[in-house]
Structure formats: C-alpha cells, structure tokens
Coordinates of C-alpha atoms (C1' of nucleotides) in Angstrom, one line a residue:
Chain A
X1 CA 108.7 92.6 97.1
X2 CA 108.1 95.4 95.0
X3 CA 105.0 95.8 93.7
X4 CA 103.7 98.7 91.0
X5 CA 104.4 101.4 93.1
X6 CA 107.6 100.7 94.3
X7 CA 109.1 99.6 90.6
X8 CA 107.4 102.9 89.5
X9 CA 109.2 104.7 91.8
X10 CA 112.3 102.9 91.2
X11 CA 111.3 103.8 87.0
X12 CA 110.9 107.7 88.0
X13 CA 114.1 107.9 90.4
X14 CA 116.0 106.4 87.2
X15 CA 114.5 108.9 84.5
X16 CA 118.0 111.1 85.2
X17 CA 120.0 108.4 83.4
X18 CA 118.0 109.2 79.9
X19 CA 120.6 109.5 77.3
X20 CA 123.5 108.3 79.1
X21 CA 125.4 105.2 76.8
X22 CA 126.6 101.5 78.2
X23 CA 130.0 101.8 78.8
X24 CA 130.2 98.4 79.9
X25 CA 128.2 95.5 81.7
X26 CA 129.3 92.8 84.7
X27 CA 127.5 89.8 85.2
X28 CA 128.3 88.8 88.3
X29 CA 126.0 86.1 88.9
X30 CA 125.3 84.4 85.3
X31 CA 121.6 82.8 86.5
X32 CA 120.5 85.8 86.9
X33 CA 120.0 86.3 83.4
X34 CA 116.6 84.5 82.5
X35 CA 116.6 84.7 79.1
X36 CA 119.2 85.8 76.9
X37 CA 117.8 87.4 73.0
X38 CA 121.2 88.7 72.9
X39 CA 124.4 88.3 74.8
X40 CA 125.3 91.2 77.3
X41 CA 128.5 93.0 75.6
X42 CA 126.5 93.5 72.8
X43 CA 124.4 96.7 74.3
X44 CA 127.9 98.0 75.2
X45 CA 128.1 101.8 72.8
X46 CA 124.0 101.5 73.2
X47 CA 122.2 104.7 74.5
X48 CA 118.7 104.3 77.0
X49 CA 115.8 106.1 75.7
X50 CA 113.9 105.7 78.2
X51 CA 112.9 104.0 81.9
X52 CA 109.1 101.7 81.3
X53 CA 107.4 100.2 83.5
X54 CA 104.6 96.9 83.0
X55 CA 103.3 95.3 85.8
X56 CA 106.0 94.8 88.5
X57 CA 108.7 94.7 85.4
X58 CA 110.9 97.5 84.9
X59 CA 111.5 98.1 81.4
X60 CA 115.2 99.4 80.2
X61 CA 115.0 100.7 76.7
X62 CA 118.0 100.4 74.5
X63 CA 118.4 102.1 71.0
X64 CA 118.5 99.7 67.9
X65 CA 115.9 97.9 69.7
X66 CA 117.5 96.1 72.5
X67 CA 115.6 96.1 76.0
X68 CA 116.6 95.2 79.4
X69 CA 113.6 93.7 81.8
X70 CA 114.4 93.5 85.3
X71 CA 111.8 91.7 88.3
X72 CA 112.9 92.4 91.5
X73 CA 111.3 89.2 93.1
X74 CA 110.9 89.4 96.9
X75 CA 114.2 91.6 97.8
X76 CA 115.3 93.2 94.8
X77 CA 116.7 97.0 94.2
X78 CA 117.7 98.2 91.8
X79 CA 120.1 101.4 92.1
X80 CA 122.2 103.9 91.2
X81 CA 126.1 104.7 92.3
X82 CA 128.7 106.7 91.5
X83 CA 130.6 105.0 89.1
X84 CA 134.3 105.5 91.0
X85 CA 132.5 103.8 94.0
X86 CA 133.8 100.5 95.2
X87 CA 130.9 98.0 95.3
X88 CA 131.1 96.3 98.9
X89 CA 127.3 95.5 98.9
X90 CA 126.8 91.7 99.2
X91 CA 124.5 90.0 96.5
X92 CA 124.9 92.1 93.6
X93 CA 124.5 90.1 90.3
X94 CA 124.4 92.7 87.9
X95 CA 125.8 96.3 86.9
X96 CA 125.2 98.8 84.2
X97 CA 128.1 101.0 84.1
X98 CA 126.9 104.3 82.1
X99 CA 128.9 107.0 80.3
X100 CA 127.1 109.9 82.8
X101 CA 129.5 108.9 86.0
X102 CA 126.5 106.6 87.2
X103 CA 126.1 102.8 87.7
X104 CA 123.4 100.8 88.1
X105 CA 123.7 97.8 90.5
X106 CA 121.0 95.4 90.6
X107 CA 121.4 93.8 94.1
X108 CA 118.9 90.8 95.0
X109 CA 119.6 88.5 98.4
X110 CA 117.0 85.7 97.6
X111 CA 117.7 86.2 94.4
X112 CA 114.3 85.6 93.4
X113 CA 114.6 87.8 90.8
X114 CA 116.0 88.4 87.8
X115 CA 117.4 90.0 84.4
X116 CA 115.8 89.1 80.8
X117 CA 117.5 90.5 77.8
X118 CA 114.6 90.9 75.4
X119 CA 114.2 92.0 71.9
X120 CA 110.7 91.5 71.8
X121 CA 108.7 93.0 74.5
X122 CA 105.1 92.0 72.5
X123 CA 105.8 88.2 73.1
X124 CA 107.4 88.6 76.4
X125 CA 104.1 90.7 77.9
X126 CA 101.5 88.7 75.8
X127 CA 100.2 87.2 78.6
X128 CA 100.4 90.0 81.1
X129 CA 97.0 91.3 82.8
X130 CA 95.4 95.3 82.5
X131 CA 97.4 97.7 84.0
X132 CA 95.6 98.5 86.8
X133 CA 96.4 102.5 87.0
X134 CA 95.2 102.6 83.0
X135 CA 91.2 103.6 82.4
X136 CA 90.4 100.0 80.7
X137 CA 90.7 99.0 84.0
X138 CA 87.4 99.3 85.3
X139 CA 84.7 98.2 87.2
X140 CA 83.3 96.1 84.2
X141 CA 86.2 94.8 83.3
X142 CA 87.1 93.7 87.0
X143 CA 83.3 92.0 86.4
X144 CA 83.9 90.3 83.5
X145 CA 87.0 88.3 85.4
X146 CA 85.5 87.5 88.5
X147 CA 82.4 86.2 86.5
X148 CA 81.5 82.8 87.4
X149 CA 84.8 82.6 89.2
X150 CA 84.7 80.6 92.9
X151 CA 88.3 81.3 93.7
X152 CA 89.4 83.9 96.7
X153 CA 89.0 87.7 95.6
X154 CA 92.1 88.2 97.4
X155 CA 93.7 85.0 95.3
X156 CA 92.1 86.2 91.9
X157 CA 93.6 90.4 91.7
X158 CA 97.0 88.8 92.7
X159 CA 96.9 87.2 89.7
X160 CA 99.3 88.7 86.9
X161 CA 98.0 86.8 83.7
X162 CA 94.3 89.4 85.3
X163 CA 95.8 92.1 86.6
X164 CA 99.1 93.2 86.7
X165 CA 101.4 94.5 89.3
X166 CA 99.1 94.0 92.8
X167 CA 101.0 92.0 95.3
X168 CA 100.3 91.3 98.8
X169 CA 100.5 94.4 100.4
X170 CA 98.4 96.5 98.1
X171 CA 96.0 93.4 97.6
X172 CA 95.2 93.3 101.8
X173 CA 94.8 97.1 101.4
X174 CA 92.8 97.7 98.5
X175 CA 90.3 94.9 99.8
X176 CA 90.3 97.1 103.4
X177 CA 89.6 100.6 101.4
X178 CA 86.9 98.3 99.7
X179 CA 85.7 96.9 102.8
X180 CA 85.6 93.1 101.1
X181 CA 86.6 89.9 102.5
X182 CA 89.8 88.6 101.0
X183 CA 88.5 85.0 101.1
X184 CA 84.3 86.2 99.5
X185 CA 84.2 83.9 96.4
X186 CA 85.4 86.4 93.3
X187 CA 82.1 85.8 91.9
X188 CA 80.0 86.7 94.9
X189 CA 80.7 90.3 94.6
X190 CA 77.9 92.4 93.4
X191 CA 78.0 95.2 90.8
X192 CA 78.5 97.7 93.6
X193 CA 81.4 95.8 95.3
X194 CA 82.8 95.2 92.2
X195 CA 83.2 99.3 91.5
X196 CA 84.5 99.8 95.3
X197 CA 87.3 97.1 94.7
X198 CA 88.4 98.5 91.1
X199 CA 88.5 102.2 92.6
X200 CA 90.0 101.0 96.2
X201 CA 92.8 99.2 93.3
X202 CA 93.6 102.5 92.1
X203 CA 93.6 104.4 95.0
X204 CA 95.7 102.7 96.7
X205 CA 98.2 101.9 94.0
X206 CA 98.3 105.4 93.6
X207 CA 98.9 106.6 97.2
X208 CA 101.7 104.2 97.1
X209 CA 103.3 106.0 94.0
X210 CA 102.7 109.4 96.3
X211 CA 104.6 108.0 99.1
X212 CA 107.5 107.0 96.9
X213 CA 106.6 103.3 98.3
X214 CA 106.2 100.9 101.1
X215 CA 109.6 99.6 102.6
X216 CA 109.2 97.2 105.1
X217 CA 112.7 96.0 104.8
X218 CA 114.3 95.5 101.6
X219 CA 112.7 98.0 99.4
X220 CA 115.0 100.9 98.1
X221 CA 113.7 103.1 94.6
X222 CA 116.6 103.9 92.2
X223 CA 118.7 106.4 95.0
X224 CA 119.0 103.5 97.1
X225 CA 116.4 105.5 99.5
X226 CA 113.3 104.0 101.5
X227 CA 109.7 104.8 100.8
X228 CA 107.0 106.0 102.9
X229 CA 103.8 104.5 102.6
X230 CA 104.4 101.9 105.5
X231 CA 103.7 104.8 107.4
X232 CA 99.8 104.9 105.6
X233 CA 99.2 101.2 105.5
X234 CA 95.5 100.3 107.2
X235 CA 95.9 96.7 107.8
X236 CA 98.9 95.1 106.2
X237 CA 101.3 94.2 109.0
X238 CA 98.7 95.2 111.8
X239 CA 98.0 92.2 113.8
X240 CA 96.5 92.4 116.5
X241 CA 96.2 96.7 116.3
X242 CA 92.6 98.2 116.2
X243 CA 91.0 98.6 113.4
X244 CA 91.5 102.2 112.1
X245 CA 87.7 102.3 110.9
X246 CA 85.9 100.2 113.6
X247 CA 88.4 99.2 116.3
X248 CA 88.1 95.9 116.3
X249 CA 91.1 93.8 116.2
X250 CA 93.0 93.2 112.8
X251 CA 93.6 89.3 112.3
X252 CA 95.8 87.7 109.8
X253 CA 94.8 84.6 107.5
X254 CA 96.1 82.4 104.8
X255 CA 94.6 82.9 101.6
X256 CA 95.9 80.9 98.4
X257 CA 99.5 80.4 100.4
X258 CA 99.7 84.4 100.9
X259 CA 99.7 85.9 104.7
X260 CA 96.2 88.5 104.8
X261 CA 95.3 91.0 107.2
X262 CA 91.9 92.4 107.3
X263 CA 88.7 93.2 109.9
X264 CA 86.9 90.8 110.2
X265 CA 83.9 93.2 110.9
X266 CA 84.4 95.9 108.1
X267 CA 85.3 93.8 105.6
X268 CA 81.9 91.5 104.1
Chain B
dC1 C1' 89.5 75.0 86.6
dG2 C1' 91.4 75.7 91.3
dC3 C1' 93.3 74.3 95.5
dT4 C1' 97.5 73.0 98.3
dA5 C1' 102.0 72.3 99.0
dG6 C1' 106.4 72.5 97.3
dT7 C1' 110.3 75.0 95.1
dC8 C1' 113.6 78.6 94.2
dC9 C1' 116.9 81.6 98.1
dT10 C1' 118.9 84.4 102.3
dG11 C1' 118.1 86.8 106.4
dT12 C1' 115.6 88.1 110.5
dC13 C1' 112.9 87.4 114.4
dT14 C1' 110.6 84.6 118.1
dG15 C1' 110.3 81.3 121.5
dC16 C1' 112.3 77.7 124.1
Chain C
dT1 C1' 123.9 82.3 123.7
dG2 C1' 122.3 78.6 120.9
dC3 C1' 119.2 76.6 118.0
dA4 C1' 114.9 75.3 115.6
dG5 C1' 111.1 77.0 113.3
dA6 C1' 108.3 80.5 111.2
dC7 C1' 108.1 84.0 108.1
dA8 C1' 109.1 87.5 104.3
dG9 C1' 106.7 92.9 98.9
dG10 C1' 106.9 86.7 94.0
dA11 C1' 105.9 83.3 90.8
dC12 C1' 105.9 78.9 88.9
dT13 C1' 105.0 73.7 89.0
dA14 C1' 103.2 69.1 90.2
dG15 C1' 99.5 66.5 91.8
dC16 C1' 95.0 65.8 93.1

DNA sequence: CGCTAGTCCTGTCTGC
DNA sequence: TGCAGACAGGACTAGC
C-alpha cells in the first residue's frame, strides 16, 4: 500500500527517534526478514543516524554501517509506541526497542512485506528507477523510457526498475492531472504529453507528502495516525462519481493486472 | 520484450 | 445469518 508519499511521511514522523540507541530487537515472525547481511542482535548498542527514504523503501541508518530496509507491501505500518506499552496489536513481526522510551513495531497483516538487514545499500538499489521527486526526473528522461515502448503508460510508470515509488493510486491520479489514457501505448505520447505526465508525477506525489498521505484503510505514518489525501483524490476509488473536470462518469478498468480509474472523456 | 495469470497473505465487503 | 466470491496502496515468476 504505501506508496512514496506515505513511506515519506512515515520517514518524517520517525525523524524524532535520531540518535536514540538499539536497546534490543524481537523477531517475531522470522520470514519476515528477507535477507539477512547480518544477524539481528548484532545492531543491539548501535545508534540511528538517520530516517531515508528510496522508492517505497524506508531506509534505517545504523552507525558502523549497518542499515535496516523495511517495504511495507500492501498493509504495512510501521510505528512508534511507548516502550512500557503492552503490544496487543495482531500481526506484528518485528520491533525495535530504542534507548529514548520509544519502540518501533512494524505490523503487516498480509504480510506482504518485509525487513532486509543490509550492509550494502549500492547493490541492494542497483536496479531501482529515478526518484521521481528529484530534478533528473524529467520530461526527457520520462521520453527516453517510453521510447519505442508499446506497453500501457499506466503499466510502464508503475514500474520500479523505471521509476520508483508510484503505485496505483498515484499512477490513476497522475495520468488524470495529465489528462492521458492509462491504457495509450507508452510510446504514443507526444513531447507535450510526455512533459504533462512528468509534471502531473510530481505534483501529485507531492500533494500527497502535503496531506501526510492517502489512507484508505490500512495506512498509518510513524504516530500510528491516518493521512489525508483520500480526501483530494480525482479519480482513484470514484466509480461511478462525476468527473470532477467534465462530469462524465468515472469508470474503472484492468490494466496490466492493476484496478484503474479514469474519464474516459478527459483522459486521450 | 511484454502480456496474462498465478503466487504470496488476511481481511472486508457485496450479493445471493 | 451464512457463505461464496471479488477485491485490496505490491512485486515477483512462469509460460506463452
């Protein structure tokens, strides 16, 4: 579920916890560790410099080098609690217990996510896509990908090895604000569309960070609170409501497995 | 290369 | 009230 603006909100709400040291870490679920550089009890004494973000990853920086990557999948959170307070939540896999009075429980019911105890971020990210928010992003770089390319445009930004940290909400929204087809062929889009789509991206993604979010029903940022941009979205979700631009009605497709909702009448 | 369908999971909602 | 089926913010794989 989370996509870049929620797991940068989740980063941000977590930023207090800067400095604080591992007292002690509880695996709870072992398969939720996907890889393992290093065993856990081995970052216990280890202080966080700081709270990253790549892509839908958020990044746990360790000192000596040690790094914590957490995916939240479809339904992960990950949040803080005080440390004297009993854990009753169900499907909670993994907690950081931190020298500050603070936990940090990551809590995932499909469990479709998961925990990778890295030492090497480099090799880990080599493959990842542009971060869309970053200024190489742009409207020739969003060319030179789509160049040639006959797959769904929808299909083609969802992709992380491209661009990374779109998922299907902000995909069906960004394509709205761009007023594109999800299903146009990636390499039909002229020049022009090409610069709507990279700037609808980052609009959207940013709006999102503004609103602290989109919780539809699982998403809670690092105070276990909801966001707010389900209250902003155009289309995703909408079936069946007018169109906010045209007032048509919003329809819902399948486009490379994923449920899309656009107009069928602004979108070309 | 790219499409579809299947897989990993649990929970919620809808329709009969 | 029960139950089956669809569907859900993701990502990977096999097979064609």
């Amino acid at each position: 579920m989370p996509e870049l603006p929620e797991v940068e909100t989740i980063k941000r709400s977590l930023q207090t916890n800067k400095g604080a040291s591992i007292i002690k870490t509880e695996i709870i679920r072992p398969d939720i560790i996907r890889i393992r550089d290093y065993e856990p009890e081995f970052i216990q004494g280890l202080t966080i410099i700081d709270f990253k973000r790549r892509g839908k990853y958020l990044l746990i920086e360790l000192t000596e080098d040690y790094k914590i990557a957490v995916h939240m999948g479809m339904s992960g959170r990950l949040y803080m609690m005080e440390n004297e307070t009993e854990i009753i939540e169900k499907h909670v896999h993994f907690v950081l217990y931190l020298d500050n009075g603070k936990k940090v429980i990551f809590q995932d019911t499909r469990r479709f996510g998961g925990i990778w105890l890295l030492r090497d971020l480099d090799m880990f990210f080599a493959k990842m896509g542009k971060e869309p928010l970053n200024r190489d992003f742009s409207a020739p770089y969003l060319l030179s990908i789509i160049k040639n390319r006959r797959i769904a445009i929808k299909t083609l930004i969802l992709n992380q090895n491209l661009i990374s940290g779109i998922g299907n909400i902000y995909a069906d929204e960004a394509l709205f604000l761009a007023r594109i087809r999800p299903d146009r062929e990636a390499g039909s889009l002229s020049e022009e569309e090409a610069l709507r789509l990279s700037r609808a991206i980052k609009k959207v993604l940013r709006e999102g960070i503004k609103n602290r979010g989109t919780t539809f029903r699982d998403y809670r940022d690092g105070n276990n609170e909801r966001g707010g941009f389900q209250d902003h979205l155009q289309v995703y979700g909408k079936i069946g409501e007018k169109c906010p631009v045209c007032g048509n009605l919003i329809i819902r497709n399948r486009i490379g497995g994923r449920s899309s909702h656009y107009c069928e009448f602004c979108q070309k």
